mmCIF file of C-alpha atoms and ligand atoms in Angstrom:
data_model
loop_
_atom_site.group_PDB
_atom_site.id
_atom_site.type_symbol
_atom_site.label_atom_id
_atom_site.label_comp_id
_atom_site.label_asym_id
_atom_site.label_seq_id
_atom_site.Cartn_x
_atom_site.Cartn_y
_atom_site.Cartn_z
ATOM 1 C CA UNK A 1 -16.641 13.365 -10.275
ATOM 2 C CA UNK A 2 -13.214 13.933 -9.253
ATOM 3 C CA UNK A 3 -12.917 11.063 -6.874
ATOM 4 C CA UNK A 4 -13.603 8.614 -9.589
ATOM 5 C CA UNK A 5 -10.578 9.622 -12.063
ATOM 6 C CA UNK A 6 -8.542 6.625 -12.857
ATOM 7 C CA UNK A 7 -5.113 8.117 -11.868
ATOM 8 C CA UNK A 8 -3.253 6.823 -14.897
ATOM 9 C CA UNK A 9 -0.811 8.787 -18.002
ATOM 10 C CA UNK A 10 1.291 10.474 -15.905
ATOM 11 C CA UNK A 11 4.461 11.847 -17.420
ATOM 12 C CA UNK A 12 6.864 8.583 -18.073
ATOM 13 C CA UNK A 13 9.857 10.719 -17.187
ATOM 14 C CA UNK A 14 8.620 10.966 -13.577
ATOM 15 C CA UNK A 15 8.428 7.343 -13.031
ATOM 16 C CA UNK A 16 10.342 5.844 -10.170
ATOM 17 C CA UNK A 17 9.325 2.160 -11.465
ATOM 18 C CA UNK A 18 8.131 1.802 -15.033
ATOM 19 C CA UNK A 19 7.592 -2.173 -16.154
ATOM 20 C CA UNK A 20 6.055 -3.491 -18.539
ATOM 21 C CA UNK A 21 4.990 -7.143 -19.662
ATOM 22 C CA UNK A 22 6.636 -8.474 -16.862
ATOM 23 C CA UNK A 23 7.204 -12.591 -16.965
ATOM 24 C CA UNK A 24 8.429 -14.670 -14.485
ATOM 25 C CA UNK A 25 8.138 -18.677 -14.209
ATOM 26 C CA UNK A 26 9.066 -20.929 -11.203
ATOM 27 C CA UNK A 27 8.999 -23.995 -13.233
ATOM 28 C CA UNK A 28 5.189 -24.817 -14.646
ATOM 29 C CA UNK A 29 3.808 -21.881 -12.811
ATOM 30 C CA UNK A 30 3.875 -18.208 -14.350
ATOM 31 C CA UNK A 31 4.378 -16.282 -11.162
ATOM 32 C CA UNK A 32 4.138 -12.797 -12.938
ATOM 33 C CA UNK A 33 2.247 -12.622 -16.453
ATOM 34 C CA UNK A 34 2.920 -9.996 -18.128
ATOM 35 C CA UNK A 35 2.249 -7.583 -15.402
ATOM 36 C CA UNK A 36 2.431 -3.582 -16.132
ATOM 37 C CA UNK A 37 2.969 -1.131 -13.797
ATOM 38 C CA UNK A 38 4.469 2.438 -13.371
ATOM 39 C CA UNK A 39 4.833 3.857 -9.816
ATOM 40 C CA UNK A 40 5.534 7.599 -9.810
ATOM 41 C CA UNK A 41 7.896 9.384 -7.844
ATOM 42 C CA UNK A 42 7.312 10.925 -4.565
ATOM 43 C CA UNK A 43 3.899 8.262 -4.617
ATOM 44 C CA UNK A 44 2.491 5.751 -1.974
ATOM 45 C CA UNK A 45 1.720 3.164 -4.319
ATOM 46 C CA UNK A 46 0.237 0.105 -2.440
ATOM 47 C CA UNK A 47 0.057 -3.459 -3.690
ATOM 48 C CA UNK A 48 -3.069 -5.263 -3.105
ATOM 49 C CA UNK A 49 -3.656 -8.963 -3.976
ATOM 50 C CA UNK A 50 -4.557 -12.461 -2.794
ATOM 51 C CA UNK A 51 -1.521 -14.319 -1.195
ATOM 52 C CA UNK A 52 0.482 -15.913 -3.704
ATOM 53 C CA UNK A 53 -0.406 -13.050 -6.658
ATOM 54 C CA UNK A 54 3.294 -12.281 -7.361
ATOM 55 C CA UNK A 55 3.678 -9.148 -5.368
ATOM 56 C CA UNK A 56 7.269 -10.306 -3.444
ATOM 57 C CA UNK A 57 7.776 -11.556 -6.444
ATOM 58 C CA UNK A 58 7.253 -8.250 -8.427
ATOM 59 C CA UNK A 59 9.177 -6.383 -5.327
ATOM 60 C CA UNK A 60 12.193 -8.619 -5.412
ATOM 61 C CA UNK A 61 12.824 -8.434 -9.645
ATOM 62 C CA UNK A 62 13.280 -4.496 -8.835
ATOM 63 C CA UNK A 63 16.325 -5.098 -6.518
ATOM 64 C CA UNK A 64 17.642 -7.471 -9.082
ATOM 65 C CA UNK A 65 16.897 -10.642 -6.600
ATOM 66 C CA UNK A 66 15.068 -12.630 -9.634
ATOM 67 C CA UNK A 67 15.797 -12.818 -13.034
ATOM 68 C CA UNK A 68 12.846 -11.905 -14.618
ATOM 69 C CA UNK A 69 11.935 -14.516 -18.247
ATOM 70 C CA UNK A 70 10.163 -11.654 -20.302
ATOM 71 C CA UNK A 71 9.640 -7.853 -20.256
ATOM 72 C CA UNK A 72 11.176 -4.164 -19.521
ATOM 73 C CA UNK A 73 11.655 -2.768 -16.621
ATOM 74 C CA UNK A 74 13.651 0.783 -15.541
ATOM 75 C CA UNK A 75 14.649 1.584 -11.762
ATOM 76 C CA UNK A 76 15.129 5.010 -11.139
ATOM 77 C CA UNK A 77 16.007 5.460 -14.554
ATOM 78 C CA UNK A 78 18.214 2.663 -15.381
ATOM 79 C CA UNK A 79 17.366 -0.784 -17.076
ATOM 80 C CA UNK A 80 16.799 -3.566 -14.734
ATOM 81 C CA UNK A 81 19.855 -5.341 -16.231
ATOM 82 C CA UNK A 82 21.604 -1.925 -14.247
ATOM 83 C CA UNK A 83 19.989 -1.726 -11.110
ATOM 84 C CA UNK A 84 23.182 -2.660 -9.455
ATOM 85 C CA UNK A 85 24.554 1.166 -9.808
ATOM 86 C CA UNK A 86 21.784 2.467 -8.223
ATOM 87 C CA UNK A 87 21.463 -0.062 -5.196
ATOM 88 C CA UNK A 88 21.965 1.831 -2.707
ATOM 89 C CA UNK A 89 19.200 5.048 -3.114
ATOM 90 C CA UNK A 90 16.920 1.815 -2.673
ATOM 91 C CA UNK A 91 16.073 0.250 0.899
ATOM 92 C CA UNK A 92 14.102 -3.065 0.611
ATOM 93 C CA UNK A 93 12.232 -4.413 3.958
ATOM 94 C CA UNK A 94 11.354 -7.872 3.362
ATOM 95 C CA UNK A 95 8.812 -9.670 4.517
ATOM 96 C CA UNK A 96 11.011 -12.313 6.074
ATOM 97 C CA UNK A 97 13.524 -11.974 9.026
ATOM 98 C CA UNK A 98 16.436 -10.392 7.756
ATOM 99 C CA UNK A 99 18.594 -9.285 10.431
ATOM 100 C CA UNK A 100 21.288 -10.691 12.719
ATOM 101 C CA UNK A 101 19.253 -12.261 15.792
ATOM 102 C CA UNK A 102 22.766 -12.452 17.243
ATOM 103 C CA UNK A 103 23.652 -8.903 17.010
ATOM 104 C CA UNK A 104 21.856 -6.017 19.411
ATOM 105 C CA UNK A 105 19.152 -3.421 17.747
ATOM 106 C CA UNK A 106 22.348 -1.034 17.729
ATOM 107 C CA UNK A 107 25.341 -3.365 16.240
ATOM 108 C CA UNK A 108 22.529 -4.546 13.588
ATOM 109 C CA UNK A 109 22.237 -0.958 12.516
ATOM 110 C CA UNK A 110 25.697 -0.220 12.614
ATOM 111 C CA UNK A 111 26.114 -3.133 9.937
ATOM 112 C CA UNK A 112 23.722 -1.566 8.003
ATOM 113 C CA UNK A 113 24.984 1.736 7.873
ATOM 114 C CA UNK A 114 28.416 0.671 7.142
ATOM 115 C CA UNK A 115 26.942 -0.905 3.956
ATOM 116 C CA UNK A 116 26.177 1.963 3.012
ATOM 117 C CA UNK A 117 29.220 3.817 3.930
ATOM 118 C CA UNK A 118 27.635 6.067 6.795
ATOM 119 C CA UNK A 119 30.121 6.680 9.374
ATOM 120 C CA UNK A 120 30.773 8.735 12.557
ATOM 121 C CA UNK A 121 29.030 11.333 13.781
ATOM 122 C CA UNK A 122 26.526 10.920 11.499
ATOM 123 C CA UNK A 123 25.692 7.457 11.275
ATOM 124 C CA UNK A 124 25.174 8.280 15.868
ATOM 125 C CA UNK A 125 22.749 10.633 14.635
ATOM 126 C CA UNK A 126 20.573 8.831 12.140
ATOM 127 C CA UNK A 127 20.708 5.904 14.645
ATOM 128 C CA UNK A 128 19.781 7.881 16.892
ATOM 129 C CA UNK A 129 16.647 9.347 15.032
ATOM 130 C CA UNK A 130 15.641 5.922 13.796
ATOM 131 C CA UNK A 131 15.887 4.352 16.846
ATOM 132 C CA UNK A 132 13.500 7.412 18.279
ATOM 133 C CA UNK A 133 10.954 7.301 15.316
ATOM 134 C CA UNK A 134 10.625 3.355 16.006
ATOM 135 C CA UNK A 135 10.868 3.892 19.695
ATOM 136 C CA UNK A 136 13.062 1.687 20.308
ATOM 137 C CA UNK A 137 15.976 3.493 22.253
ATOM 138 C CA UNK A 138 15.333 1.940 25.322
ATOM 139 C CA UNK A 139 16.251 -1.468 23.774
ATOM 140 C CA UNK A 140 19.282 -0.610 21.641
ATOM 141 C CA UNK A 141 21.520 -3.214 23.875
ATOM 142 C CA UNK A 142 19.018 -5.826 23.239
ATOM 143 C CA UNK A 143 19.860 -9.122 20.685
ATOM 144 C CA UNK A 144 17.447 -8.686 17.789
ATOM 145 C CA UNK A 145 16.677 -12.202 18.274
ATOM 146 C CA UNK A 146 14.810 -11.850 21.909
ATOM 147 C CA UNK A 147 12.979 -9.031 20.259
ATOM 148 C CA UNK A 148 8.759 -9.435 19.905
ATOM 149 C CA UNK A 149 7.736 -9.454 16.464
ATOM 150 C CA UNK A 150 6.266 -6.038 16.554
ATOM 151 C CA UNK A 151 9.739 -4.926 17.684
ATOM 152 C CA UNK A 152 11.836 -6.954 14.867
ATOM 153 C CA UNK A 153 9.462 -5.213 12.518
ATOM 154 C CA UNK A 154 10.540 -1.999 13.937
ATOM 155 C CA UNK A 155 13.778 -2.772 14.136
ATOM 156 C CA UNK A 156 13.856 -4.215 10.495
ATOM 157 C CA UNK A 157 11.875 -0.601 9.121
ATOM 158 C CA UNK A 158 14.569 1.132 11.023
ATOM 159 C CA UNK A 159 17.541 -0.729 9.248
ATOM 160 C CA UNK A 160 15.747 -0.077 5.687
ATOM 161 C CA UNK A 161 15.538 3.818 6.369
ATOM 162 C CA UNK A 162 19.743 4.195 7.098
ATOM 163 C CA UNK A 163 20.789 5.446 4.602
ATOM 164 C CA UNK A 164 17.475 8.022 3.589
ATOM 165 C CA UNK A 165 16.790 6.088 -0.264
ATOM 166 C CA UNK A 166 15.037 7.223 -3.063
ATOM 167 C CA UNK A 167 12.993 4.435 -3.229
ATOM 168 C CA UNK A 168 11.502 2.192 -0.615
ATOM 169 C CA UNK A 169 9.788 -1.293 -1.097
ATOM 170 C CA UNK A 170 8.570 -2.144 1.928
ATOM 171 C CA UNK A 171 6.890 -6.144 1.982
ATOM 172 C CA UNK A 172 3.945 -6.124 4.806
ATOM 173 C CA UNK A 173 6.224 -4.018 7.302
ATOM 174 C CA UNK A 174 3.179 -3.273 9.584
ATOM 175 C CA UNK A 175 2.636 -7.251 10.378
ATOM 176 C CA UNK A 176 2.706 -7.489 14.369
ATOM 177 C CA UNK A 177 3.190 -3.087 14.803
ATOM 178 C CA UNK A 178 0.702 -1.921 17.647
ATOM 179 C CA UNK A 179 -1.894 0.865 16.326
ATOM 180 C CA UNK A 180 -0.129 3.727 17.900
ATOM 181 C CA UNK A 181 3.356 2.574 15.953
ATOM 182 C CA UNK A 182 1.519 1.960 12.984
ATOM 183 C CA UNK A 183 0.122 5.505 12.756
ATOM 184 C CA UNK A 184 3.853 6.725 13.907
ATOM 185 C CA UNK A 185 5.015 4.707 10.442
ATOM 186 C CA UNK A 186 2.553 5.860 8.127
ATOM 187 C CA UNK A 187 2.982 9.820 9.464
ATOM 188 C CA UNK A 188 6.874 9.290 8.962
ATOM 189 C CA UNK A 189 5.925 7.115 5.294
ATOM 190 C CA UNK A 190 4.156 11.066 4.531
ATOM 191 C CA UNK A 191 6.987 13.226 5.337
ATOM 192 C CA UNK A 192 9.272 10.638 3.042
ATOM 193 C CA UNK A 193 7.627 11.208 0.168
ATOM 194 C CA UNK A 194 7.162 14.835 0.602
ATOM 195 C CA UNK A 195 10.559 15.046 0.514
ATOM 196 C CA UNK A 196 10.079 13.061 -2.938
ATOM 197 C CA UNK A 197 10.781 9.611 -1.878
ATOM 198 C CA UNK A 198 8.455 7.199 -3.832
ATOM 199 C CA UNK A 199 7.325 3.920 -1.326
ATOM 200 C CA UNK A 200 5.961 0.820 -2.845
ATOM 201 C CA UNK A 201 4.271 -0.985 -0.113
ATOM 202 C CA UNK A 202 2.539 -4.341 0.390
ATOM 203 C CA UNK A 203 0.012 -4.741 2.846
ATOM 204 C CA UNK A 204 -3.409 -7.254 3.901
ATOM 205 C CA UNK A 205 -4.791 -3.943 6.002
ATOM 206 C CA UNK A 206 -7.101 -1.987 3.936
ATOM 207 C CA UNK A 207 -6.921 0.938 6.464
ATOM 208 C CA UNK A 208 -3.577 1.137 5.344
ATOM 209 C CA UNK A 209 -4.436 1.050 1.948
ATOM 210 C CA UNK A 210 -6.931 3.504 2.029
ATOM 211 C CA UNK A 211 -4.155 5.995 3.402
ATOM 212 C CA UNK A 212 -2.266 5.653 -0.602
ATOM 213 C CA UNK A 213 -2.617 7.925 -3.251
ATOM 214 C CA UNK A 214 -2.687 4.654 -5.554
ATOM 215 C CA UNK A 215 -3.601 1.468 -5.002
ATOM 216 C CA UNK A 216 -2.888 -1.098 -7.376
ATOM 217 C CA UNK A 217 -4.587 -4.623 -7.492
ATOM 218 C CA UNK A 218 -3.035 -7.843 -8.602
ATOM 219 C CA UNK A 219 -4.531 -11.283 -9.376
ATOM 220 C CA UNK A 220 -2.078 -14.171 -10.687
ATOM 221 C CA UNK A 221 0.624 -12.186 -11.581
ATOM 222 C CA UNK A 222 -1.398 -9.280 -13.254
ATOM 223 C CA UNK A 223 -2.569 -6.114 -12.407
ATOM 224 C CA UNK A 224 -6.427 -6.016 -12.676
ATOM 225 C CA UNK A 225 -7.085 -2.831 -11.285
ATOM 226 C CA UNK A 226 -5.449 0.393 -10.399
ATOM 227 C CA UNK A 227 -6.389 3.964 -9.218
ATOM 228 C CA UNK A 228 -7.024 6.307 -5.994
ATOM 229 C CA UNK A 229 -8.756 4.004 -2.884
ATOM 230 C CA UNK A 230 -11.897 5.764 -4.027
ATOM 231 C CA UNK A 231 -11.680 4.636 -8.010
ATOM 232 C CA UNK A 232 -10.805 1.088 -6.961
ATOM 233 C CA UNK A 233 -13.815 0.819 -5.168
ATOM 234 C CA UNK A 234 -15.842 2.460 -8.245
ATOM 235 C CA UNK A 235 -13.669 -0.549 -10.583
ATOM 236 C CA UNK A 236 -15.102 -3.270 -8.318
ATOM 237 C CA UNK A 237 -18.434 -1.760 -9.076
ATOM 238 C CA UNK A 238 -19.272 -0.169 -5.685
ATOM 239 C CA UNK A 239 -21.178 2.645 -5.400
ATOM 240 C CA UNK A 240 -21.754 5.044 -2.467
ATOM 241 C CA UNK A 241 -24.921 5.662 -0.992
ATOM 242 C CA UNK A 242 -27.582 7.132 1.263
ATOM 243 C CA UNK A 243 -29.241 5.658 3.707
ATOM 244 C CA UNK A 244 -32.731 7.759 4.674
ATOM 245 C CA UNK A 245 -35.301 7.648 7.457
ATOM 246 C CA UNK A 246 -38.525 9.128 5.624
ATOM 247 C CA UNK A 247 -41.790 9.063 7.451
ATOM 248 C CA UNK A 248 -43.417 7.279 4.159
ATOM 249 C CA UNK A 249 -40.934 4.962 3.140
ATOM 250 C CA UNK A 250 -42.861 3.112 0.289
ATOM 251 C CA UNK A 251 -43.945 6.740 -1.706
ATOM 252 C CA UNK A 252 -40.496 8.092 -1.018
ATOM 253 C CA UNK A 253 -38.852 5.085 -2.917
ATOM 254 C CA UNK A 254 -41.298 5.451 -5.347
ATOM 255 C CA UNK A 255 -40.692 9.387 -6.001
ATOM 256 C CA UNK A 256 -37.011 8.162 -5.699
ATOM 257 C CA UNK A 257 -37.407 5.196 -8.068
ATOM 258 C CA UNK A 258 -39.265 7.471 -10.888
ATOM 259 C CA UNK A 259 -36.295 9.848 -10.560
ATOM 260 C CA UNK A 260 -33.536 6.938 -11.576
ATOM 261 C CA UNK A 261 -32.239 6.357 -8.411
ATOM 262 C CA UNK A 262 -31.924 2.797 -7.162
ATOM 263 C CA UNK A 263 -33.413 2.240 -3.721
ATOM 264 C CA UNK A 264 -33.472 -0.725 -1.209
ATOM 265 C CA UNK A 265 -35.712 -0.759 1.457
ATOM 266 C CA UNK A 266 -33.186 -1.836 4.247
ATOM 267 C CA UNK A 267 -35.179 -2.655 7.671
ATOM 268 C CA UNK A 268 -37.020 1.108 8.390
ATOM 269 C CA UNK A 269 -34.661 3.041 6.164
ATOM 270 C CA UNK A 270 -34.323 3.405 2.448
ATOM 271 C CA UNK A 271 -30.532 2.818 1.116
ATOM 272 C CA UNK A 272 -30.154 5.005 -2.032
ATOM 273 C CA UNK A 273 -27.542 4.280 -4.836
ATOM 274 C CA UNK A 274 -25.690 6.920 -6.039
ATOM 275 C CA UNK A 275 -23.132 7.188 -8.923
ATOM 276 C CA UNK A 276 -21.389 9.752 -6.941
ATOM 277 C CA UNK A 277 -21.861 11.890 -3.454
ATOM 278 C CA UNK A 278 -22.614 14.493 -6.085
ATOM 279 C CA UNK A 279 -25.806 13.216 -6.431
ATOM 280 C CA UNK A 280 -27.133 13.529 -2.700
ATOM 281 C CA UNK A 281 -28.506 17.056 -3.064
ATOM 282 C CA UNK A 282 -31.228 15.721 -5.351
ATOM 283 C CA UNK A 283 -31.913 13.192 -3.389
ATOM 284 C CA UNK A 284 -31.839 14.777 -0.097
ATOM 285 C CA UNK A 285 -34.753 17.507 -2.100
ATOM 286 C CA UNK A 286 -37.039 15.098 -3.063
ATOM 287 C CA UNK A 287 -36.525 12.670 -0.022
ATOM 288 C CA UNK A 288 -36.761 15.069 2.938
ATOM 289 C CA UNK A 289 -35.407 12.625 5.133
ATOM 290 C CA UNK A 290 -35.573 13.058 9.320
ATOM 291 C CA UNK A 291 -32.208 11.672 9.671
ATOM 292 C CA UNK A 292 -29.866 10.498 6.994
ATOM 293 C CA UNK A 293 -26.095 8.927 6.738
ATOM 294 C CA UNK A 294 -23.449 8.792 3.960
ATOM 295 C CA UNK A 295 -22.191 5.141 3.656
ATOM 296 C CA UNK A 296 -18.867 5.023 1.309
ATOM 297 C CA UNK A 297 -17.929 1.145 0.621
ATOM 298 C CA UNK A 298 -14.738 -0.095 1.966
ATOM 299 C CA UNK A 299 -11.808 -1.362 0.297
ATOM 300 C CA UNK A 300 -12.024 -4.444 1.808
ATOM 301 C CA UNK A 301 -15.878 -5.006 0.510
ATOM 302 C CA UNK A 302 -13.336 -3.803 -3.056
ATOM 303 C CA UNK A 303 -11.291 -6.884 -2.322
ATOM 304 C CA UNK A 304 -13.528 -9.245 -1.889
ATOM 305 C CA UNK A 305 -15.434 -8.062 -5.120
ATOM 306 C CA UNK A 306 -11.923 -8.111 -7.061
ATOM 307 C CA UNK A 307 -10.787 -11.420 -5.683
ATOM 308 C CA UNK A 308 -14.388 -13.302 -6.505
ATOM 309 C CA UNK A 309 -14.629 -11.899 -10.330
ATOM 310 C CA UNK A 310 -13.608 -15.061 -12.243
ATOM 311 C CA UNK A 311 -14.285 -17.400 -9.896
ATOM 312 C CA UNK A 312 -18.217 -17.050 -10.554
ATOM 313 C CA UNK A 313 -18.156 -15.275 -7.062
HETATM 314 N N1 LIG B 1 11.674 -18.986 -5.252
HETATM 315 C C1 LIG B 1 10.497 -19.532 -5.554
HETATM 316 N N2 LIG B 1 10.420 -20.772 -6.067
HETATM 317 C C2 LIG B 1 9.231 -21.324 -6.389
HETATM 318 N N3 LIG B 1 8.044 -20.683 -6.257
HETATM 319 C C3 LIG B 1 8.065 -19.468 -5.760
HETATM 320 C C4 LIG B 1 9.266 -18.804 -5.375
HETATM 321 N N4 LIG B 1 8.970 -17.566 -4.908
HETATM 322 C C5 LIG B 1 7.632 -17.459 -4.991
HETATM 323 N N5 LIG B 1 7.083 -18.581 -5.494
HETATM 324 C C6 LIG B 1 5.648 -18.809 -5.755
HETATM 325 O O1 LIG B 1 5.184 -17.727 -6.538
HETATM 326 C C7 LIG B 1 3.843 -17.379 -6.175
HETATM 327 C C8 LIG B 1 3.800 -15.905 -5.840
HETATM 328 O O2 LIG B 1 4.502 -15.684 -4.636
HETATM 329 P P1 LIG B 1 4.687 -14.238 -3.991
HETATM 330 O O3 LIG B 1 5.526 -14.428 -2.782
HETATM 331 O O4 LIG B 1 5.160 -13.296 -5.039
HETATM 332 O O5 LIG B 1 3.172 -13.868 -3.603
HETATM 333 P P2 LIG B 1 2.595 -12.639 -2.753
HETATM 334 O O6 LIG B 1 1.607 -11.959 -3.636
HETATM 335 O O7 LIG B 1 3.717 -11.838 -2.214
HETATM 336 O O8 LIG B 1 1.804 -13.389 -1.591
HETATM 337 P P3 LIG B 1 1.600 -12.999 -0.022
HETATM 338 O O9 LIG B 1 0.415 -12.073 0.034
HETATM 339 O O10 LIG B 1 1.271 -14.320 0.615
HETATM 340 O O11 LIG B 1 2.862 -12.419 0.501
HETATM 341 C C9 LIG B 1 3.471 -18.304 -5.022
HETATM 342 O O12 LIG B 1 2.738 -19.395 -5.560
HETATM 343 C C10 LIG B 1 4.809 -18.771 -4.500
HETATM 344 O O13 LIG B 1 4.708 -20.031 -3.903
HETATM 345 MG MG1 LIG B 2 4.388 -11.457 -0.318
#
């Protein structure tokens, strides 16, 4: 049963993000509507949604970049209306080109560190190591503007990570990253918040999503859903099931039927609803299948389920 928990009361005082009845207009259209959220520290929280839900727009009133028309919202403990003292434990990759195209991979992270006050040997070194980690040191003489897109992301991720924050909002930064650097990311995104970091990502890849300890789901600037990759799924009203080859299909499902399952006949297999994996023992002892396979929905089948409710879908 533990896999469908709703992850949800955790201590307030841990919270790296708590907001609540978040508004925001741009002119007639309400952009966030009274959207609630906490993301705890030292948590991948990922943002899921159609495009245009309000998640930039969420990401950008925590750096102070919009001025939000209704609600409460505290930043690594501070009021929103304060997040300017506490600035720089955050590093925010956007989701639109943000560095110099002029400058080389090295000057633009130069720039960045001296934002943040990181100088001499050790602003070498944690160039050095970010450079590595994105594998990029090859290219450090290169202008950021003759980059590939995969690279600027790099690049950009690189930039974000100077100066080691606290928090990290992170807009779609896999968008154009090979699978190889993608996996390199998320391994690095681990050992951040080991070391207590809290990341609040956006993303359209539901293997990525599926790697967070929450995922949170927003429709027109609300969150509908929220929970482990697992609950979400059980939200959107997936189940897990079992799919059987019996050498009497029809008195199987029967037997299976009488016992409260729900079965399907699917081609020359039987697919078996179950509330949760739990459950598979019984029907493994009545079934006595020849061959059998777990089949856990995905989060994308979750998506689509979340994104058609209310649209008669
Ligand atoms: N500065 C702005 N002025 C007017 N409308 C805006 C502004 N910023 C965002 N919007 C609108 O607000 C809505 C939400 O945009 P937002 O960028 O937050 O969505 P999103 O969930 O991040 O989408 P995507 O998945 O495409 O990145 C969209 O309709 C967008 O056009
Ligand atoms: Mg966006």
């Amino acid at each position: 049963m533990s896999d469908d928990i709703l992850i949800q009361n955790e201590a307030s005082n841990d919270m790296t993000v708590a907001a609540r009845d978040l508004v925001k207009r741009f002119g007639q259209l309400k952009v966030l509507d009274g959207l609630t959220i906490c993301i705890p520290r030292g948590t991948t929280y990922c943002l899921l949604g159609p495009n245009g839900s309000g998640k930039t727009t969420f990401i950008r009133s925590i750096v102070g970049l919009i001025r939000l028309d209704g609600g409460e919202m505290e930043v690594l403990g501070r009021p929103i209306s304060r997040v300017r003292e506490i600035i720089s434990r955050i590093g925010y990759m956007t989701q639109h080109k943000a560095l110099y195209p002029d400058l080389t991979l090295q000057e633009n992270m130069e720039f960045y560190a001296s934002l943040y006050g990181i100088k001499g040997a050790r602003r070498r070194a944690r160039i050095d190591e970010l450079l590595e980690m994105v594998d990029l040191e090859d290219h450090r003489r290169r202008l950021a503007g003759d980059l590939s897109g995969g690279m600027y992301q790099r690049l950009s991720l690189a930039c974000t990570l100077i100066h080691d924050p606290d928090l990290l909002l992170l807009d779609e930064p896999t968008v154009g990253v090979d699978p190889r650097l993608r996996r390199t990311f998320w391994e690095y995104f681990e050992s951040l918040t080991d070391g207590g970091a809290t990341i609040l990502i956006t993303t359209h890849l539901m293997d990525e999503a599926e790697k967070c300890r929450i995922v949170g789901y927003m429709k027109a600037g609300r969150l509908e859903a929220e929970g482990s990759p697992v609950a979400i799924k059980r939200l959107a009203g997936l189940r897990p099931s079992i799919r059987l080859w019996v050498d009497d299909s029809k008195a199987t499902a029967d037997l299976l039927a009488s016992s409260g399952f729900e079965v399907i006949e699917s081609g020359d297999a039987l697919d078996v609803f179950l509330d949760s994996f739990n459950d598979a023992r019984t029907v493994l002892d009545l079934a006595r299948p020849r061959d059998l396979k777990l089949v856990e929905p995905t989060l994308e089948e979750a998506f689509l389920r979340l994104s058609d409710i209310g649209r008669g879908g």
